[in-house]
Coordinates of C-alpha atoms in Angstrom, one line a residue:
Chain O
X622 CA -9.3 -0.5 -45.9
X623 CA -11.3 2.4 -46.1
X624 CA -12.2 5.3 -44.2
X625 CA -15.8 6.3 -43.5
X626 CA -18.7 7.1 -41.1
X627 CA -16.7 4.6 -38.6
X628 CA -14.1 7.2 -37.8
X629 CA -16.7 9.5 -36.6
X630 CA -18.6 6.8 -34.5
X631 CA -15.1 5.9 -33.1
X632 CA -14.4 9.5 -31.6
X633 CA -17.5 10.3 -30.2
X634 CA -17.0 6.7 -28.9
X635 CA -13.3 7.8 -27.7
X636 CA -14.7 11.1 -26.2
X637 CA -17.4 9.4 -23.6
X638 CA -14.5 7.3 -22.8
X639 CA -12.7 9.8 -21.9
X640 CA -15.0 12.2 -20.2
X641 CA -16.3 9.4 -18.3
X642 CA -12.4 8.2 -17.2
X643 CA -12.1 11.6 -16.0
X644 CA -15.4 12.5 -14.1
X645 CA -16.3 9.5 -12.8
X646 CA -13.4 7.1 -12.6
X647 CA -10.4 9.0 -11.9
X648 CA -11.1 10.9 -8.8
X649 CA -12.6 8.5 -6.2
X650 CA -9.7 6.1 -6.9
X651 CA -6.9 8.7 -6.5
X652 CA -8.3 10.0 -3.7
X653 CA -8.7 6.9 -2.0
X654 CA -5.1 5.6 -2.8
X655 CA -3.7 8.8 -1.4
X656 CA -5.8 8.8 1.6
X657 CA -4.8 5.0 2.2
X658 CA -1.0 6.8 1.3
X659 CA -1.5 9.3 4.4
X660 CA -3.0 6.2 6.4
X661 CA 0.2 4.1 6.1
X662 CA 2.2 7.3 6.4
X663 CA -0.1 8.2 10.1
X664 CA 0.5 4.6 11.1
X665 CA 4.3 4.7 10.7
X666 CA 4.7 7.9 12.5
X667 CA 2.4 6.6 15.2
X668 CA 4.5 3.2 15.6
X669 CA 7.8 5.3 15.1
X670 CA 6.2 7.2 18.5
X671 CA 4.8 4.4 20.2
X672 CA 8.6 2.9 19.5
X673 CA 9.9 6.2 21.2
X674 CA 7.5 6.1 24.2
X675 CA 8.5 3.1 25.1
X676 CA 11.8 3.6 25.1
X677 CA 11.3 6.6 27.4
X678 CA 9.1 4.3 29.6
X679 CA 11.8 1.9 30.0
X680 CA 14.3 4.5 31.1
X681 CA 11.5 5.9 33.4
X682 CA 10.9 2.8 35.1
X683 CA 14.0 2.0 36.1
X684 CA 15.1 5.6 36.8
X685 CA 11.9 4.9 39.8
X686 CA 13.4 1.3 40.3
X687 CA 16.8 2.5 41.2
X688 CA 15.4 5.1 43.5
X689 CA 13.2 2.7 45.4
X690 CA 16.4 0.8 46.0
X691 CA 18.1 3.9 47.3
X692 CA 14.8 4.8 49.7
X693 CA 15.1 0.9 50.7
X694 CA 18.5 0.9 51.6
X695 CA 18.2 4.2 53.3
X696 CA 15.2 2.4 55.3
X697 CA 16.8 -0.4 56.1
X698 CA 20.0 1.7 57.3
X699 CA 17.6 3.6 59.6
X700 CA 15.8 0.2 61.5
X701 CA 19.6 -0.2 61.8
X702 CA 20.2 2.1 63.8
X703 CA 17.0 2.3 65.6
X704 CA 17.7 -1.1 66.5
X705 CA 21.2 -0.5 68.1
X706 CA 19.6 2.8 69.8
X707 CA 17.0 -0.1 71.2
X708 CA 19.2 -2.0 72.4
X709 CA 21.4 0.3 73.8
X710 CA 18.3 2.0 75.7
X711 CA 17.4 -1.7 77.1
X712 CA 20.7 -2.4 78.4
X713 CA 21.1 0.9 80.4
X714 CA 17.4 0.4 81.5
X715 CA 18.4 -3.7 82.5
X716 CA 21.2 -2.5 84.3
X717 CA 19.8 0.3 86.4
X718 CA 17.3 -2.4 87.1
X719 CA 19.9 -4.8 88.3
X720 CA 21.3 -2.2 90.7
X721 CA 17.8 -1.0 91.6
X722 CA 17.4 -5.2 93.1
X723 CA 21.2 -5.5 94.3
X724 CA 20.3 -2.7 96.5
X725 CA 17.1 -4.1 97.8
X726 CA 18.4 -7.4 98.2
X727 CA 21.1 -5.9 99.8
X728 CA 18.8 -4.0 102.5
X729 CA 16.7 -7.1 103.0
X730 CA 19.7 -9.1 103.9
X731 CA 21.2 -5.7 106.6
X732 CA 17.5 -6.0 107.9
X733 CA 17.8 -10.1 108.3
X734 CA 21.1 -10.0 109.7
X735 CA 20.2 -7.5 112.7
X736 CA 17.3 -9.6 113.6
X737 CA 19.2 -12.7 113.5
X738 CA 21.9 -10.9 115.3
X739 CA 19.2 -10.2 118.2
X740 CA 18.3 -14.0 118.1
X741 CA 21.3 -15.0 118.3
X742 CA 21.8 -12.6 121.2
X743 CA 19.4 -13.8 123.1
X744 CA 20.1 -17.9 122.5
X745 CA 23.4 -16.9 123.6
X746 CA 22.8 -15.6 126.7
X747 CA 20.0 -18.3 127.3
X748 CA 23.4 -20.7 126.5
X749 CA 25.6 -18.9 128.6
X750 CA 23.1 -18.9 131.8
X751 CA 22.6 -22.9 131.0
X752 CA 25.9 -23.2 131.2
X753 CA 26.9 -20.7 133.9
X754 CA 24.1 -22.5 135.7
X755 CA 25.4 -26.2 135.1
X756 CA 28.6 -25.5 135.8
X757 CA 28.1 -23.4 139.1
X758 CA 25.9 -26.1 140.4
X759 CA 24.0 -23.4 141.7
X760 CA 21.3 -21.2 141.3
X761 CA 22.3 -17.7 139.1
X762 CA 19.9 -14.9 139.8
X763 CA 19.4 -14.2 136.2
X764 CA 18.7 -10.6 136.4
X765 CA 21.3 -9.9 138.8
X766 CA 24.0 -10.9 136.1
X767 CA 21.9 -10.0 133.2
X768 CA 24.3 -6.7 132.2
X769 CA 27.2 -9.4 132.7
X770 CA 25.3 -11.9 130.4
X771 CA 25.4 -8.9 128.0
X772 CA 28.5 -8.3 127.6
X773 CA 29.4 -12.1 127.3
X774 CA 26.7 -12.6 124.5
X775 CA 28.4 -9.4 122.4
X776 CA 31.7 -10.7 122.6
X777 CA 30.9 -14.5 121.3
X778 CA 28.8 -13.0 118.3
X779 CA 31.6 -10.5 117.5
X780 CA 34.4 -13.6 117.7
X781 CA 31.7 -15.2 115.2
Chain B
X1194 CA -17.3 -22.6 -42.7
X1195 CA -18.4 -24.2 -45.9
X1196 CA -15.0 -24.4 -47.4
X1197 CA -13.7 -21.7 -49.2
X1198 CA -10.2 -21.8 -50.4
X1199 CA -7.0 -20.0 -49.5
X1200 CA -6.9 -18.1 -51.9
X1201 CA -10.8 -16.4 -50.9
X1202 CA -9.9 -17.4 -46.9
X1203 CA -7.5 -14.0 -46.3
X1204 CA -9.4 -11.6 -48.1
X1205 CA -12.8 -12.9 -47.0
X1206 CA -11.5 -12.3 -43.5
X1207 CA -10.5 -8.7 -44.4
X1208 CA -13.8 -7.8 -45.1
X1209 CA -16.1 -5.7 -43.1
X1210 CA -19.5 -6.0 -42.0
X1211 CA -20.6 -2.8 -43.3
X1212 CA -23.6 -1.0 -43.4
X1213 CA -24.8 2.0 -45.9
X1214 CA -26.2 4.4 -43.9
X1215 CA -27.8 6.5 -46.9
X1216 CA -29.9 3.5 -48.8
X1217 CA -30.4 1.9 -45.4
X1218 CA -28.9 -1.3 -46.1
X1219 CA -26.1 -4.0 -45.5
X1220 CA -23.0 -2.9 -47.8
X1221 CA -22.0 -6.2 -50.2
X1222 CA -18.7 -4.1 -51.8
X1223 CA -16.7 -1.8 -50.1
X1224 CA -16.5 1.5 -52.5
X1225 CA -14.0 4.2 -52.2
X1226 CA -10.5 4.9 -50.0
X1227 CA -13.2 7.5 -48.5
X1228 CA -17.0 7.1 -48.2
X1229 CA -18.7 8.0 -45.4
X1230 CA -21.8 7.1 -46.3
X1231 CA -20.5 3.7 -45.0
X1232 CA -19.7 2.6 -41.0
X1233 CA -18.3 -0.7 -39.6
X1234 CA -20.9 -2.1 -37.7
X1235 CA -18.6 -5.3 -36.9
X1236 CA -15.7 -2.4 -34.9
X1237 CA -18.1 -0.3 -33.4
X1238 CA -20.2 -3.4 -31.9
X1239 CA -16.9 -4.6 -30.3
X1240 CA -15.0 -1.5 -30.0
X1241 CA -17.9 -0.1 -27.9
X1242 CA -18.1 -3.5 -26.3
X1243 CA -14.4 -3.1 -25.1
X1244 CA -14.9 0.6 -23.8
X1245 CA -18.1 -0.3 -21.8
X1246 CA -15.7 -3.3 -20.1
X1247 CA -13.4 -0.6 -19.5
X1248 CA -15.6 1.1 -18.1
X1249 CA -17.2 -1.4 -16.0
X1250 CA -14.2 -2.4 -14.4
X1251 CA -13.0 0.5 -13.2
X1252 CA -16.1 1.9 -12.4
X1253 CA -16.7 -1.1 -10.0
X1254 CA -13.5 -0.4 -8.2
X1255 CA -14.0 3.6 -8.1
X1256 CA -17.5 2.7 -6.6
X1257 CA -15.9 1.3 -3.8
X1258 CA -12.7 2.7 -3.2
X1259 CA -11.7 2.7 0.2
X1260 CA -8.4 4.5 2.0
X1261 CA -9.0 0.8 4.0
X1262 CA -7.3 -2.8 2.8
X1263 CA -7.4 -3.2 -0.6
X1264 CA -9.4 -6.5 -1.8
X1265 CA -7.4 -8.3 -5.2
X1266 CA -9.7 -6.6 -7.5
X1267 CA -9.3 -3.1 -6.3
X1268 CA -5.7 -3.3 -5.7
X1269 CA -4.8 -4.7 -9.5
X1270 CA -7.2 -1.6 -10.3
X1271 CA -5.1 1.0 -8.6
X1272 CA -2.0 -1.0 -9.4
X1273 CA -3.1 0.2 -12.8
X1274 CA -3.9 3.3 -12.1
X1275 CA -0.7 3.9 -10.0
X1276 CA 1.3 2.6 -13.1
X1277 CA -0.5 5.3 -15.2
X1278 CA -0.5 7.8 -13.2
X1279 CA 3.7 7.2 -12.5
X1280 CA 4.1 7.0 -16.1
X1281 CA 2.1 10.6 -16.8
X1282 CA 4.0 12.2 -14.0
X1283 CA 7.7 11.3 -15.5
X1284 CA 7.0 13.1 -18.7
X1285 CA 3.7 15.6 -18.1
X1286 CA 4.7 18.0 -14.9
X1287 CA 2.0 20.1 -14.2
X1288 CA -1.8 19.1 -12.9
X1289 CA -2.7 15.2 -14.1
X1290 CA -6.1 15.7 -13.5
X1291 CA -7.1 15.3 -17.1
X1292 CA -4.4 13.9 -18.5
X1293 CA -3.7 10.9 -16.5
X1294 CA -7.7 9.5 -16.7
X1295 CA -6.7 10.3 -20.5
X1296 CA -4.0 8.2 -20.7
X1297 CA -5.4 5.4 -18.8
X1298 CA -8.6 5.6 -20.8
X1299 CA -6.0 5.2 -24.4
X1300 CA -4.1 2.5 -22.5
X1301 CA -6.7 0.3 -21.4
X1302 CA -8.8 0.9 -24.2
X1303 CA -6.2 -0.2 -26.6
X1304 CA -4.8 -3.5 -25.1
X1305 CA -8.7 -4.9 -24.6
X1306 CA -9.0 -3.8 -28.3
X1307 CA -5.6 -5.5 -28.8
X1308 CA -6.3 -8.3 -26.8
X1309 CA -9.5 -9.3 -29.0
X1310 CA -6.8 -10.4 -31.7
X1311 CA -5.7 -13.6 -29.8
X1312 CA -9.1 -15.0 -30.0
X1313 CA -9.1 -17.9 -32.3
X1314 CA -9.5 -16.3 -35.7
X1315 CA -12.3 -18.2 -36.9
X1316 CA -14.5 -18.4 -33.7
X1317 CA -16.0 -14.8 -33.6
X1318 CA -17.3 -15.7 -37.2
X1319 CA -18.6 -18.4 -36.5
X1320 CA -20.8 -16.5 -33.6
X1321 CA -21.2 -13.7 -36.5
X1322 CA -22.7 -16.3 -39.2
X1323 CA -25.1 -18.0 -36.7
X1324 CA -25.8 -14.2 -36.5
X1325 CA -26.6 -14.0 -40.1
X1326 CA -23.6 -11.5 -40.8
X1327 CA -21.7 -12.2 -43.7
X1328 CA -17.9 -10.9 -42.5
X1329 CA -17.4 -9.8 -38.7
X1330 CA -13.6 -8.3 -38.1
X1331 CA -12.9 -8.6 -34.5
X1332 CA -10.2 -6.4 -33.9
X1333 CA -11.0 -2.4 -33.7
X1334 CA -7.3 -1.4 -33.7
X1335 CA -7.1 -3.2 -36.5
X1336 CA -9.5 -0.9 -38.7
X1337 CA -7.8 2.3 -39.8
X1338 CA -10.7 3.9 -38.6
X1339 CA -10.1 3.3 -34.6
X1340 CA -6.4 4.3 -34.7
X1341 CA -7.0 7.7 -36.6
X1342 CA -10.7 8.5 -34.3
X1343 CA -8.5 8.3 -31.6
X1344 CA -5.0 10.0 -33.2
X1345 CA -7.0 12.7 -34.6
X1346 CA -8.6 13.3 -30.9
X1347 CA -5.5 13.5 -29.7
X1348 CA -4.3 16.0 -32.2
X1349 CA -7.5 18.4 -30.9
X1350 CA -6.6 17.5 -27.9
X1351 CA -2.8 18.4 -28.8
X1352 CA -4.1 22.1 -30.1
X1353 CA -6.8 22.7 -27.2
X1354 CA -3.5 22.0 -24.9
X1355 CA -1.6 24.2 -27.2
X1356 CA -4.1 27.2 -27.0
X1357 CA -4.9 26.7 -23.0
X1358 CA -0.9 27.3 -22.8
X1359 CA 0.2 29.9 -25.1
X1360 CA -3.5 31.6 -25.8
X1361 CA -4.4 31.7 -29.8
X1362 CA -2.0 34.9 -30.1
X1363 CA 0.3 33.3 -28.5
X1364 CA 0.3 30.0 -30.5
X1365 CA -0.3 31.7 -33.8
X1366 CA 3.1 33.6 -33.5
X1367 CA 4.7 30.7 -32.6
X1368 CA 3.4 28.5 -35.7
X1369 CA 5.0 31.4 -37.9
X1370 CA 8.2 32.4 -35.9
X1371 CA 9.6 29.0 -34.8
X1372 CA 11.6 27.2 -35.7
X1373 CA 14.1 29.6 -38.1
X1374 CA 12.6 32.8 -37.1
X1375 CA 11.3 35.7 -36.8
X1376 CA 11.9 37.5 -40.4
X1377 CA 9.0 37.8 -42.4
X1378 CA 10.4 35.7 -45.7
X1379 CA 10.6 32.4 -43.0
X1380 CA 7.1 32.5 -41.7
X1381 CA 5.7 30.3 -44.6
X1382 CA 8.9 27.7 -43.7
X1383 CA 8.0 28.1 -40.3
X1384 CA 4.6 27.5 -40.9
X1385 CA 5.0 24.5 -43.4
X1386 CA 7.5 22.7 -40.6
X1387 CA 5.1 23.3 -38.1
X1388 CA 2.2 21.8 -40.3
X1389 CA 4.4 18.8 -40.8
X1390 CA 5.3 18.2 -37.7
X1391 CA 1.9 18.6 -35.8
X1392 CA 0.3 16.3 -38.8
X1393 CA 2.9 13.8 -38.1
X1394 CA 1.7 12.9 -34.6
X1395 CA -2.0 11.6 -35.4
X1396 CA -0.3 9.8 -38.4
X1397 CA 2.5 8.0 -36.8
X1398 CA 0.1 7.3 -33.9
X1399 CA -3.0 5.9 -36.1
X1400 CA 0.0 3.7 -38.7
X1401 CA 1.7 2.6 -35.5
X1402 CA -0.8 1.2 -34.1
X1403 CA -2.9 -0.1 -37.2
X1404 CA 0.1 -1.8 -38.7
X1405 CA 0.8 -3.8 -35.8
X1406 CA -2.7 -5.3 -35.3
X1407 CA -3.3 -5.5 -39.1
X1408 CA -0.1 -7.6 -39.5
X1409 CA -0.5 -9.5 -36.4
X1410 CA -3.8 -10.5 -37.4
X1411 CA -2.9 -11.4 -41.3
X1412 CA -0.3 -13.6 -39.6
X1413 CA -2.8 -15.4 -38.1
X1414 CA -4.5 -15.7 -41.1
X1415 CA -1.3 -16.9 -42.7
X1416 CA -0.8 -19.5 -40.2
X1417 CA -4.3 -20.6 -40.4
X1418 CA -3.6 -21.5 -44.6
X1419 CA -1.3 -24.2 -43.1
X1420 CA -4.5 -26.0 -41.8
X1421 CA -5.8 -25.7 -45.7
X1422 CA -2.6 -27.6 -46.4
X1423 CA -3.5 -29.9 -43.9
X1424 CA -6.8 -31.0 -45.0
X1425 CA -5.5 -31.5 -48.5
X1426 CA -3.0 -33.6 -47.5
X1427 CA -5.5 -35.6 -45.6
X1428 CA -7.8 -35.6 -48.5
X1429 CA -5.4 -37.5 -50.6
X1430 CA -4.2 -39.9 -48.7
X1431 CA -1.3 -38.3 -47.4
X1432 CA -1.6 -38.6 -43.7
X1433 CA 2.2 -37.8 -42.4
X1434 CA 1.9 -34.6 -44.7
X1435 CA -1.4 -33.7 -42.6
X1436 CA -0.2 -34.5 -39.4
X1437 CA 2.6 -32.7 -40.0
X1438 CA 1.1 -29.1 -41.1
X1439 CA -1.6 -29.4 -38.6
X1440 CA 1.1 -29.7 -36.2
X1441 CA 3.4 -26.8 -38.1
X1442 CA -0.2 -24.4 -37.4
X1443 CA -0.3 -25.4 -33.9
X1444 CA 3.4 -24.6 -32.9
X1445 CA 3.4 -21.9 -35.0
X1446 CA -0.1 -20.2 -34.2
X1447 CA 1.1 -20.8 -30.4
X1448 CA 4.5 -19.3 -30.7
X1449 CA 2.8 -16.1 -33.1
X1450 CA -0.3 -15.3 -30.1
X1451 CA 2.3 -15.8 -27.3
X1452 CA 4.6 -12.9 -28.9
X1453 CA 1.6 -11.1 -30.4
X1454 CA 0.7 -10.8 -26.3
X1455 CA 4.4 -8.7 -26.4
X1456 CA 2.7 -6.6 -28.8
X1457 CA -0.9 -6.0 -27.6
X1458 CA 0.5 -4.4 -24.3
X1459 CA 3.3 -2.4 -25.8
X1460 CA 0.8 -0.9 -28.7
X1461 CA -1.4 0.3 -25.6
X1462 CA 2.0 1.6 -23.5
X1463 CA 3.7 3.6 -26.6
X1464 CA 0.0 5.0 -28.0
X1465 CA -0.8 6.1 -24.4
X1466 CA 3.1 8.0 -23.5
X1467 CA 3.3 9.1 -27.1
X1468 CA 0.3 11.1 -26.6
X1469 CA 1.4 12.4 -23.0
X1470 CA 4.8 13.4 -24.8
X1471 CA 2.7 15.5 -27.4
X1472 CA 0.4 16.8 -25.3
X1473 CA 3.4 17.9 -22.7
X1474 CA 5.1 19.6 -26.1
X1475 CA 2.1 20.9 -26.7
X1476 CA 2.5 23.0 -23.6
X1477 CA 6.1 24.5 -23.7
X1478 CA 7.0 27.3 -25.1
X1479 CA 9.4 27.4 -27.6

């Protein structure tokens, strides 16, 4: 044991250490673990607000979801009721149709009757003179009895 | 090892491989508690060696320090740094940005100095007499040399902290006034307390230290006798005697380096907060 010229080597020794520790290695290493520190600390935030945005997403969407159901329902209500309208509007139309062909069916047989009525008119009398004729053995001047023939005719179709 | 016996085996490994730096030449005999014409050639070398690992290591993680993922190497580094720094900031509160590289430059510097001690105690010598030196001591921290270099840096260090503080006024008055006093008739009590008590700090730190590794290592060489008991058992004939203290100076040397690992750390931890605690004094007021 014995103290000498060591000592003296030792702390210049200790010194560079030091200086060298402290210029060189201290610095870049702190820096980069506090930088890294601020990373983490950026990255949590970020995911604590990604967390939150997605939350509020969420409540957005179906905040639109239930009002798309609302505009649906309202939609659907509407065809509803454009629908009954519809058919409502057909139905008077149908029916003013109907009566519209009920009275043209009901003009076309007026029109047929009256000219059956004339057939018949004139058959009849042709009848009536046949018979008058077969049954008076004798010739009948049809044109002298014609207004008599007439009369006879309009009385058989009115008994009709 | 050409066989020396146990009675030249301790103090042969005590010796230094010294060199006289006035006549130029290797030093046979150590001469004088103080002479500084001599140096230890065998603690510088691996003193010197350890600081350069030191310095290697961390420099090749501060080279490429990134705020990105940390590979293994780089995050034991800063895990060390980290624990420093932690440690510096309990005690030390104020700016770090001396202090902490400090500390970690006393604490790392001192366990890989530390750590040279479990290294079988006869292999470095081996290495040093292929070398064609006659004693090689591996340990720095176990030269009284290393422990007080670095206490007495730290007491400058404790006085330029002192001064930076209090300005030299400031911590002139103070060395004369405190503890008792003000009065006049107690500045020269004062002033001898305050002498005792800032000499006290390199000394306990240098002993500390010193007395650990110096005992830790004679252990060693303690426990190594046993294999001298060994082979002279052996030589005459007695081969349960041999087996048996060659077995006693395995167990024992095992059981001895696994607690001496204990030691080595917690010589680096108390040399590096003891100085943070002294320098932190340093800066109150009292």
């Amino acid at each position: 044991m014995q103290i000498n010229a060591t000592l003296i080597g030792q702390a210049i020794a200790f010194l560079i250490l030091i200086w060298f520790s402290w210029k060189v290695i201290w610095p870049p290493l702190t820096s980069a673990i506090d930088a890294r520190q601020k990373k983490i600390a950026d990255g949590l935030a970020a995911a604590d607000r990604g967390q939150k945005d997605l939350e509020d997403a969420k409540s957005q969407a179906l905040a639109i979801v239930r009002e798309a159901h609302g505009k649906a329902a309202q939609v659907v209500d509407q065809a509803g009721r454009r629908a009954n309208e519809m058919v409502e509007e057909a139905k008077g139309t149908a029916s003013a149709e109907g009566e519209r062909l009920i009275a043209a069916a009901r003009g076309e047989v007026a029109t047929e009757t009256a000219r059956v009525r004339g057939e018949l008119r004139a058959e009849v009398a042709k009848l009536a003179v046949a018979g008058a004729t077969q049954v008076l053995k004798r010739e009948v001047d049809a044109s002298a009895h014609a207004a008599l023939l007439d009369e006879l005719a309009d009385r058989i179709v009115v008994a009709r | 090892m050409s066989g020396p016996s146990s009675s030249e085996y301790i103090p042969h490994h005590l010796q230094h491989l010294r060199y006289d730096l006035v006549k130029g030449e290797w030093a046979h005999d150590a001469t004088g508690l103080i002479n500084f014409h001599l140096i230890n050639v065998d603690t510088l070398v691996m003193s010197v060696s350890m600081g350069v690992l030191f310095l290697a290591l961390f420099y090749a993680a501060a080279r490429k320090a990134t705020a990105g993922v940390p590979g293994r190497f780089q995050a034991f580094i800063e895990i060390v740094v980290e624990f420093v720094d932690a440690r510096v900031g309990e005690v030390f509160h104020g700016d770090r940005k001396f202090l902490a590289p400090l500390a970690l430059t006393i604490f790392c510097w001192v366990i890989l100095m530390n750590v040279l001690d479990l290294l079988p105690l006869d292999v470095p010598g081996l290495f040093a007499h292929a070398a064609g030196a006659e004693h090689f001591r591996v340990v720095p921290t176990a030269d009284i040399n290393t422990t007080f270099a670095m206490s007495l840096t730290v007491l400058v260090l404790i006085l330029a902290f002192s001064v930076k503080a209090k300005g030299v006024g400031g911590f002139g008055h103070e060395l004369v006034t405190a503890p008792f006093g003000k009065h006049p008739a107690l500045w020269i009590p004062n002033l001898a307390l305050n002498m005792v008590e800032l000499l006290a700090k390199p000394v306990s730190l240098a002993m500390r230290l010193f007395g650990n590794m110096y005992a830790g290592e004679l252990v060693f060489m303690l426990i190594a006798l046993m294999g001298f008991a060994a082979a002279s058992a052996f030589g005459h004939g007695g081969v349960v005697g041999g087996a048996a203290a060659s077995l006693g100076q395995i167990c024992m040397a095992a059981a001895w380096a696994i607690f001496h690992i204990l030691i080595v750390l917690l010589q680096g931890f108390i040399f590096m907060v003891l100085t943070v605690v002294y320098i932190s004094m340093a800066q109150e007021h009292h």
